[in-house]
CSV table of C-alpha atoms in Angstrom, one decimal:
chain,number,residue,atom,x,y,z
A,1,UNK,CA,0.1,0.0,0.0
A,2,UNK,CA,1.3,3.4,-0.9
A,3,UNK,CA,2.0,5.6,2.0
A,4,UNK,CA,1.1,9.4,1.9
A,5,UNK,CA,1.7,10.7,5.2
A,6,UNK,CA,5.2,12.0,4.5
A,7,UNK,CA,6.6,14.3,1.8
A,8,UNK,CA,9.9,15.1,0.4
A,9,UNK,CA,10.9,17.3,3.4
A,10,UNK,CA,10.0,14.6,5.8
A,11,UNK,CA,12.0,11.9,3.9
A,12,UNK,CA,15.2,14.4,3.7
A,13,UNK,CA,14.9,14.7,7.5
A,14,UNK,CA,14.8,11.1,7.7
A,15,UNK,CA,18.2,10.8,5.8
A,16,UNK,CA,19.9,13.3,8.0
A,17,UNK,CA,18.4,11.9,11.1
A,18,UNK,CA,19.5,8.2,10.0
A,19,UNK,CA,23.0,9.4,9.4
A,20,UNK,CA,23.2,11.3,12.7
A,21,UNK,CA,22.2,8.2,14.6
A,22,UNK,CA,24.7,6.1,12.9
A,23,UNK,CA,27.5,8.4,13.6
A,24,UNK,CA,26.7,9.9,17.0
A,25,UNK,CA,24.4,7.1,18.8
A,26,UNK,CA,25.0,3.6,17.6
A,27,UNK,CA,28.7,3.6,18.4
A,28,UNK,CA,28.2,4.6,22.0
A,29,UNK,CA,24.8,3.4,22.7
A,30,UNK,CA,26.0,0.3,24.8
A,31,UNK,CA,27.8,2.8,27.0
A,32,UNK,CA,24.5,4.8,27.6
A,33,UNK,CA,22.7,1.4,28.3
A,34,UNK,CA,25.1,0.5,30.9
A,35,UNK,CA,25.1,4.2,32.5
A,36,UNK,CA,21.4,4.1,32.5
A,37,UNK,CA,21.1,7.4,30.7
A,38,UNK,CA,22.4,9.5,27.8
A,39,UNK,CA,25.1,12.1,28.6
A,40,UNK,CA,23.9,15.7,29.0
A,41,UNK,CA,26.1,16.8,26.3
A,42,UNK,CA,24.2,14.8,23.8
A,43,UNK,CA,21.2,17.1,24.1
A,44,UNK,CA,23.2,20.0,22.6
A,45,UNK,CA,23.9,17.8,19.6
A,46,UNK,CA,20.1,17.4,19.2
A,47,UNK,CA,19.7,21.1,19.6
A,48,UNK,CA,22.4,21.7,16.9
A,49,UNK,CA,20.5,19.2,14.6
A,50,UNK,CA,17.3,21.3,15.0
A,51,UNK,CA,15.3,18.4,16.8
A,52,UNK,CA,14.1,20.6,19.5
A,53,UNK,CA,13.1,23.7,17.4
A,54,UNK,CA,11.0,22.1,14.8
A,55,UNK,CA,7.6,23.4,16.3
A,56,UNK,CA,9.1,26.4,17.9
A,57,UNK,CA,8.2,29.7,16.4
A,58,UNK,CA,11.0,31.4,14.3
A,59,UNK,CA,11.1,34.4,16.5
A,60,UNK,CA,12.5,32.2,19.3
A,61,UNK,CA,15.1,30.4,17.1
A,62,UNK,CA,12.8,27.5,15.9
A,63,UNK,CA,11.7,26.4,12.4
A,64,UNK,CA,8.2,27.5,12.8
A,65,UNK,CA,6.6,24.5,11.8
A,66,UNK,CA,3.2,23.1,13.3
A,67,UNK,CA,3.4,19.5,12.6
A,68,UNK,CA,3.9,16.3,14.2
A,69,UNK,CA,5.2,14.4,11.1
A,70,UNK,CA,8.9,15.2,11.9
A,71,UNK,CA,8.5,13.6,15.3
A,72,UNK,CA,6.8,10.6,13.6
A,73,UNK,CA,9.9,10.3,11.4
A,74,UNK,CA,12.2,10.4,14.6
A,75,UNK,CA,10.1,7.6,16.3
A,76,UNK,CA,10.6,5.4,13.1
A,77,UNK,CA,14.3,6.2,12.9
A,78,UNK,CA,15.1,5.6,16.5
A,79,UNK,CA,13.2,2.3,16.6
A,80,UNK,CA,14.6,1.2,13.5
A,81,UNK,CA,18.3,1.5,14.7
A,82,UNK,CA,17.2,0.1,18.2
A,83,UNK,CA,18.0,3.2,20.1
A,84,UNK,CA,16.7,6.1,22.1
A,85,UNK,CA,17.5,9.7,22.6
A,86,UNK,CA,17.6,9.5,26.4
A,87,UNK,CA,15.0,11.3,28.1
A,88,UNK,CA,14.7,14.0,25.5
A,89,UNK,CA,11.3,12.9,24.3
A,90,UNK,CA,9.4,14.6,27.0
A,91,UNK,CA,11.3,17.8,26.2
A,92,UNK,CA,9.5,18.1,22.8
A,93,UNK,CA,6.4,15.9,23.0
A,94,UNK,CA,5.3,16.8,26.6
A,95,UNK,CA,6.8,20.2,27.7
A,96,UNK,CA,6.7,22.2,24.6
A,97,UNK,CA,3.0,22.0,24.0
A,98,UNK,CA,2.3,23.5,27.6
A,99,UNK,CA,4.9,26.3,26.9
A,100,UNK,CA,3.3,27.1,23.5
A,101,UNK,CA,-0.2,26.9,25.1
A,102,UNK,CA,0.1,28.7,28.3
A,103,UNK,CA,3.4,30.8,28.4
A,104,UNK,CA,3.1,34.6,28.1
A,105,UNK,CA,5.1,36.5,25.6
A,106,UNK,CA,7.7,37.4,28.2
A,107,UNK,CA,7.9,33.7,29.3
A,108,UNK,CA,8.3,32.5,25.8
A,109,UNK,CA,11.2,34.8,25.4
A,110,UNK,CA,12.9,33.7,28.4
A,111,UNK,CA,12.3,30.0,27.9
A,112,UNK,CA,12.2,28.9,24.3
A,113,UNK,CA,15.6,30.2,22.9
A,114,UNK,CA,17.4,27.9,25.5
A,115,UNK,CA,14.6,25.2,24.9
A,116,UNK,CA,15.6,24.9,21.1
A,117,UNK,CA,19.4,24.8,21.8
A,118,UNK,CA,19.1,22.2,24.5
A,119,UNK,CA,20.8,24.6,27.0
A,120,UNK,CA,17.6,24.1,29.1
A,121,UNK,CA,16.1,20.7,29.1
A,122,UNK,CA,12.5,20.4,30.3
A,123,UNK,CA,10.5,17.7,32.1
A,124,UNK,CA,7.0,17.5,33.5
A,125,UNK,CA,6.3,16.3,37.0
A,126,UNK,CA,2.7,15.2,37.7
A,127,UNK,CA,2.9,11.7,39.3
A,128,UNK,CA,3.3,11.4,43.1
A,129,UNK,CA,4.0,8.5,45.3
A,130,UNK,CA,0.6,6.9,46.1
A,131,UNK,CA,-1.5,8.9,43.4
A,132,UNK,CA,-0.6,7.0,40.1
A,133,UNK,CA,-3.3,8.0,37.5
A,134,UNK,CA,-5.3,9.7,40.3
A,135,UNK,CA,-3.8,13.3,39.5
A,136,UNK,CA,-6.7,15.0,41.6
A,137,UNK,CA,-5.2,13.2,44.6
A,138,UNK,CA,-1.9,15.1,44.5
A,139,UNK,CA,-0.6,16.5,47.6
A,140,UNK,CA,2.1,18.8,46.6
A,141,UNK,CA,1.5,22.4,47.5
A,142,UNK,CA,2.5,25.8,46.2
A,143,UNK,CA,1.4,28.7,48.5
A,144,UNK,CA,1.6,32.3,47.5
A,145,UNK,CA,4.0,34.3,49.8
A,146,UNK,CA,2.6,37.2,51.8
A,147,UNK,CA,4.3,39.9,49.6
A,148,UNK,CA,2.8,38.0,46.5
A,149,UNK,CA,6.3,37.7,44.7
A,150,UNK,CA,6.7,34.1,44.8
A,151,UNK,CA,5.0,30.8,45.6
A,152,UNK,CA,6.5,28.3,48.2
A,153,UNK,CA,6.6,24.8,46.7
A,154,UNK,CA,6.5,21.6,48.8
A,155,UNK,CA,6.0,18.1,48.0
A,156,UNK,CA,7.4,15.1,46.1
A,157,UNK,CA,7.1,13.5,42.6
A,158,UNK,CA,8.1,10.2,41.1
A,159,UNK,CA,8.5,8.4,37.7
A,160,UNK,CA,9.7,11.8,36.3
A,161,UNK,CA,11.3,11.0,32.9
A,162,UNK,CA,14.1,13.3,32.2
A,163,UNK,CA,14.2,14.1,35.7
A,164,UNK,CA,18.0,13.8,36.3
A,165,UNK,CA,19.0,16.2,33.6
A,166,UNK,CA,16.1,18.6,33.6
A,167,UNK,CA,17.1,22.3,33.9
A,168,UNK,CA,13.3,23.2,34.2
A,169,UNK,CA,10.5,21.2,35.3
A,170,UNK,CA,6.8,21.9,34.8
A,171,UNK,CA,5.6,21.0,38.3
A,172,UNK,CA,1.9,20.3,39.1
A,173,UNK,CA,0.9,21.5,42.6
A,174,UNK,CA,-2.1,22.5,44.7
A,175,UNK,CA,-2.6,26.2,45.0
A,176,UNK,CA,-6.0,25.7,46.4
A,177,UNK,CA,-8.0,22.9,48.3
A,178,UNK,CA,-10.3,20.8,46.0
A,179,UNK,CA,-14.1,21.6,46.2
A,180,UNK,CA,-16.9,19.2,47.3
A,181,UNK,CA,-18.2,19.6,43.7
A,182,UNK,CA,-14.8,19.3,42.0
A,183,UNK,CA,-11.7,17.4,43.4
A,184,UNK,CA,-9.8,18.5,40.4
A,185,UNK,CA,-10.0,22.3,41.2
A,186,UNK,CA,-6.9,24.0,42.7
A,187,UNK,CA,-4.1,22.6,40.7
A,188,UNK,CA,-1.5,25.0,39.0
A,189,UNK,CA,1.5,24.5,36.9
A,190,UNK,CA,4.8,26.2,37.5
A,191,UNK,CA,8.0,26.2,35.3
A,192,UNK,CA,10.5,25.6,38.2
A,193,UNK,CA,14.2,26.2,37.8
A,194,UNK,CA,15.8,23.0,39.2
A,195,UNK,CA,18.8,25.1,40.6
A,196,UNK,CA,16.5,26.6,43.1
A,197,UNK,CA,17.3,26.1,46.7
A,198,UNK,CA,15.3,23.2,48.3
A,199,UNK,CA,14.8,21.4,44.9
A,200,UNK,CA,16.4,18.1,44.9
A,201,UNK,CA,16.6,14.8,42.6
A,202,UNK,CA,16.3,11.7,44.7
A,203,UNK,CA,17.0,8.3,43.3
A,204,UNK,CA,17.6,7.6,39.6
A,205,UNK,CA,14.9,4.8,39.2
A,206,UNK,CA,16.0,1.4,38.0
A,207,UNK,CA,13.5,0.5,35.3
A,208,UNK,CA,12.8,-2.7,33.4
A,209,UNK,CA,13.1,-0.9,30.2
A,210,UNK,CA,13.9,2.5,28.6
A,211,UNK,CA,17.4,2.2,30.3
A,212,UNK,CA,18.8,5.3,28.5
A,213,UNK,CA,16.0,7.5,29.7
A,214,UNK,CA,16.8,9.1,33.0
A,215,UNK,CA,13.8,8.8,35.3
A,216,UNK,CA,13.9,10.1,38.8
A,217,UNK,CA,12.1,11.1,42.1
A,218,UNK,CA,12.1,14.7,42.8
A,219,UNK,CA,11.5,16.4,46.2
A,220,UNK,CA,10.7,20.1,47.0
A,221,UNK,CA,11.3,21.6,50.3
A,222,UNK,CA,10.2,25.4,50.6
A,223,UNK,CA,11.3,25.9,47.0
A,224,UNK,CA,10.6,29.7,46.1
A,225,UNK,CA,9.1,29.9,42.7
A,226,UNK,CA,8.8,33.4,41.3
A,227,UNK,CA,5.2,34.4,40.1
A,228,UNK,CA,6.8,35.1,36.8
A,229,UNK,CA,7.1,31.1,36.4
A,230,UNK,CA,3.3,30.3,36.9
A,231,UNK,CA,2.1,28.7,33.6
A,232,UNK,CA,-1.4,29.8,32.7
A,233,UNK,CA,-4.0,30.6,35.4
A,234,UNK,CA,-3.9,29.6,38.9
A,235,UNK,CA,-6.1,26.5,39.8
A,236,UNK,CA,-6.7,25.5,36.3
A,237,UNK,CA,-3.8,23.1,35.9
A,238,UNK,CA,-5.9,20.0,35.7
A,239,UNK,CA,-7.8,21.1,32.7
A,240,UNK,CA,-4.5,22.2,30.9
A,241,UNK,CA,-3.3,18.7,31.5
A,242,UNK,CA,-6.3,17.0,30.0
A,243,UNK,CA,-6.0,19.6,26.8
A,244,UNK,CA,-2.7,17.8,25.8
A,245,UNK,CA,-3.5,14.4,26.4
A,246,UNK,CA,-4.4,13.6,22.9
A,247,UNK,CA,-1.0,14.5,21.5
A,248,UNK,CA,0.8,12.6,24.3
A,249,UNK,CA,-1.3,9.5,23.5
A,250,UNK,CA,-0.6,9.9,19.7
A,251,UNK,CA,3.2,9.9,20.6
A,252,UNK,CA,2.9,6.7,22.4
A,253,UNK,CA,0.7,5.0,19.7
A,254,UNK,CA,3.0,6.1,16.8
A,255,UNK,CA,6.3,5.1,18.9
A,256,UNK,CA,4.6,1.6,19.5
A,257,UNK,CA,3.9,1.0,15.9
A,258,UNK,CA,7.5,2.0,15.0
A,259,UNK,CA,8.8,-0.4,17.5
A,260,UNK,CA,6.6,-3.2,16.0
A,261,UNK,CA,7.8,-2.5,12.7
A,262,UNK,CA,11.5,-2.4,13.9
A,263,UNK,CA,11.0,-5.8,15.6
A,264,UNK,CA,9.8,-7.5,12.3
A,265,UNK,CA,12.9,-5.9,10.6
A,266,UNK,CA,15.3,-7.3,13.5
A,267,UNK,CA,13.5,-10.8,13.4
A,268,UNK,CA,13.7,-11.1,9.6
A,269,UNK,CA,17.4,-10.2,9.5
A,270,UNK,CA,18.1,-12.7,12.3
A,271,UNK,CA,16.1,-15.8,10.7
A,272,UNK,CA,17.9,-15.1,7.4
A,273,UNK,CA,21.3,-15.3,9.0
A,274,UNK,CA,20.7,-18.0,11.7
A,275,UNK,CA,21.1,-21.6,10.7
A,276,UNK,CA,19.6,-24.7,12.3
A,277,UNK,CA,19.4,-28.1,11.0
A,278,UNK,CA,21.6,-27.1,8.1
A,279,UNK,CA,19.3,-24.4,6.7
A,280,UNK,CA,18.3,-20.7,7.7
A,281,UNK,CA,15.5,-20.4,10.2
A,282,UNK,CA,13.8,-18.3,7.5
A,283,UNK,CA,13.3,-21.4,5.3
A,284,UNK,CA,10.8,-23.1,7.8
A,285,UNK,CA,7.3,-22.6,7.1
A,286,UNK,CA,6.5,-21.8,10.7
A,287,UNK,CA,9.0,-18.8,10.6
A,288,UNK,CA,7.4,-17.6,7.4
A,289,UNK,CA,3.9,-17.7,8.8
A,290,UNK,CA,4.8,-16.0,12.0
A,291,UNK,CA,6.7,-13.2,10.2
A,292,UNK,CA,3.9,-12.7,7.7
A,293,UNK,CA,1.2,-12.6,10.5
A,294,UNK,CA,3.3,-10.0,12.3
A,295,UNK,CA,3.8,-8.0,9.1
A,296,UNK,CA,0.0,-7.8,8.7
A,297,UNK,CA,-0.4,-6.4,12.1
A,298,UNK,CA,2.2,-3.8,11.4
A,299,UNK,CA,0.4,-2.7,8.2
A,300,UNK,CA,-2.8,-2.4,10.3
A,301,UNK,CA,-1.0,-0.5,13.1
A,302,UNK,CA,0.7,1.9,10.5
A,303,UNK,CA,-2.7,2.8,9.0
A,304,UNK,CA,-4.0,3.6,12.4
A,305,UNK,CA,-0.8,5.6,13.4
A,306,UNK,CA,-0.8,7.6,10.1
A,307,UNK,CA,-4.5,8.3,10.2
A,308,UNK,CA,-4.0,9.7,13.9
A,309,UNK,CA,-1.1,11.7,12.8
A,310,UNK,CA,-3.0,13.4,10.0
A,311,UNK,CA,-5.9,14.2,12.4
A,312,UNK,CA,-3.4,15.5,14.9
A,313,UNK,CA,-2.0,17.9,12.5
A,314,UNK,CA,-5.3,19.0,11.3
A,315,UNK,CA,-6.3,19.6,15.1
A,316,UNK,CA,-9.0,17.1,14.8
A,317,UNK,CA,-7.8,14.3,17.0
A,318,UNK,CA,-10.6,13.6,19.5
A,319,UNK,CA,-9.7,12.2,22.9
A,320,UNK,CA,-11.6,9.0,22.0
A,321,UNK,CA,-9.7,8.7,18.6
A,322,UNK,CA,-6.3,9.1,20.4
A,323,UNK,CA,-7.2,6.6,23.1
A,324,UNK,CA,-8.3,4.1,20.4
A,325,UNK,CA,-5.0,4.6,18.4
A,326,UNK,CA,-2.9,4.1,21.7
A,327,UNK,CA,-4.9,1.0,22.6
A,328,UNK,CA,-4.7,-0.6,19.3
A,329,UNK,CA,-1.1,0.3,18.4
A,330,UNK,CA,0.4,-0.7,21.8
A,331,UNK,CA,-1.5,-4.0,21.9
A,332,UNK,CA,-0.2,-4.7,18.5
A,333,UNK,CA,3.4,-3.8,19.6
A,334,UNK,CA,3.1,-6.1,22.4
A,335,UNK,CA,1.9,-9.1,20.4
A,336,UNK,CA,4.5,-8.5,17.5
A,337,UNK,CA,7.5,-7.9,19.6
A,338,UNK,CA,6.9,-11.1,21.6
A,339,UNK,CA,6.4,-13.1,18.5
A,340,UNK,CA,9.7,-11.7,17.1
A,341,UNK,CA,11.6,-12.4,20.2
A,342,UNK,CA,10.5,-15.9,20.1
A,343,UNK,CA,11.8,-16.4,16.5
A,344,UNK,CA,15.3,-15.3,17.9
A,345,UNK,CA,15.2,-18.3,20.5
A,346,UNK,CA,17.4,-17.9,23.4
A,347,UNK,CA,19.4,-15.0,21.8
A,348,UNK,CA,16.2,-13.1,22.0
A,349,UNK,CA,16.6,-13.1,25.7
A,350,UNK,CA,20.0,-11.4,25.6
A,351,UNK,CA,20.3,-7.6,25.9
A,352,UNK,CA,23.2,-7.5,23.2
A,353,UNK,CA,20.3,-8.1,20.7
A,354,UNK,CA,18.0,-5.2,20.1
A,355,UNK,CA,14.9,-7.3,20.2
A,356,UNK,CA,15.5,-7.9,23.9
A,357,UNK,CA,15.8,-4.2,24.8
A,358,UNK,CA,12.8,-3.5,22.5
A,359,UNK,CA,10.8,-6.0,24.5
A,360,UNK,CA,11.6,-4.4,27.8
A,361,UNK,CA,11.1,-0.8,26.4
A,362,UNK,CA,7.8,-1.7,24.9
A,363,UNK,CA,6.1,-2.9,28.1
A,364,UNK,CA,5.5,0.5,29.6
A,365,UNK,CA,3.5,1.7,26.5
A,366,UNK,CA,0.3,0.0,27.9
A,367,UNK,CA,0.8,1.7,31.2
A,368,UNK,CA,2.1,5.4,30.9
A,369,UNK,CA,-0.1,8.1,29.2
A,370,UNK,CA,-3.1,6.1,30.4
A,371,UNK,CA,-3.3,2.3,30.8
A,372,UNK,CA,-4.9,0.1,28.3
A,373,UNK,CA,-7.9,-0.2,30.8
A,374,UNK,CA,-8.3,3.6,31.0
A,375,UNK,CA,-8.3,3.8,27.2
A,376,UNK,CA,-11.1,1.3,26.9
A,377,UNK,CA,-13.0,3.3,29.3
A,378,UNK,CA,-12.6,6.5,27.2
A,379,UNK,CA,-13.5,4.6,24.1
A,380,UNK,CA,-16.5,3.1,25.7
A,381,UNK,CA,-17.8,6.4,26.9
A,382,UNK,CA,-17.6,7.9,23.5
A,383,UNK,CA,-19.7,4.9,22.3
A,384,UNK,CA,-22.3,5.9,24.7
A,385,UNK,CA,-21.8,2.9,27.0
């Protein structure tokens, strides 16, 4: 089937990106994997390549585009090479939409130029110990000082992707108590400077997968946040968070599809090279049938991912459609990657093979950004059930 989602500009970007990955990432990726994070200096290279500025207005040093298709190419190319760009994904996919949507002109002038170059890496801190998906239950607080010049932030966050290297973190905290009618009321968003006194990074968490992505616990003890770093209006943070869920879930869906596509590529290459009983594994009928079935699932996931991409770029991707794309693509990736690992036999369980790392990396796709069960609830509600 002819694919129409990308044009010549996207394919030129793909060539540049593929060459960059081969030269700058693949040779040192094992070192990153062992260290549990990409080096901070790598993000400056991504800034120089223009990765961070694609969707940033030109007046702030970006390319001024308004499309997620270049991000889609990045998902495909990193998956194809069996690598990740550390925790930088949250910088663009999660943090940038909030800056563009909520920041004042003055804030954009302060934030975005350094965002584009990688001088300031951003993360977002929502989840707290004990709250999980129940964001309305967060306990972190931000109280306005008596002179009205700053907020005093106290609390803790966990599972914060990019939290070790972050220079600024969008922190969600309570500025008012929830009401009897709406427990989501009272949450606000702050662009917190990680160099602030009282701000600390706790454990770098040891995850099952996504080993090169730095994920951390954060703590805030009487952190002074200038009022100039409040994002949007006070007490409306929960509604801002919901506004960007569609794009976040699109990113997870497209990334999962790209991983499934890469898994078939890895498995195909392996079974053509691996010999058992005097002939390549690829010559056995079961191998052909398994890979054919996987390819059919990847084709379907590609169509869903591409359709969601077009809808997102057109501003028409609904929450239910985003949930459907995430549910389908992540479940497909789960099945395909598992079957492709099986075709590797015992070698598929070794981290030196990309399929093993992919298997571990993929598992979280059905958890973060909303679990598969939450996606089903959203879809069912949209169906009127």
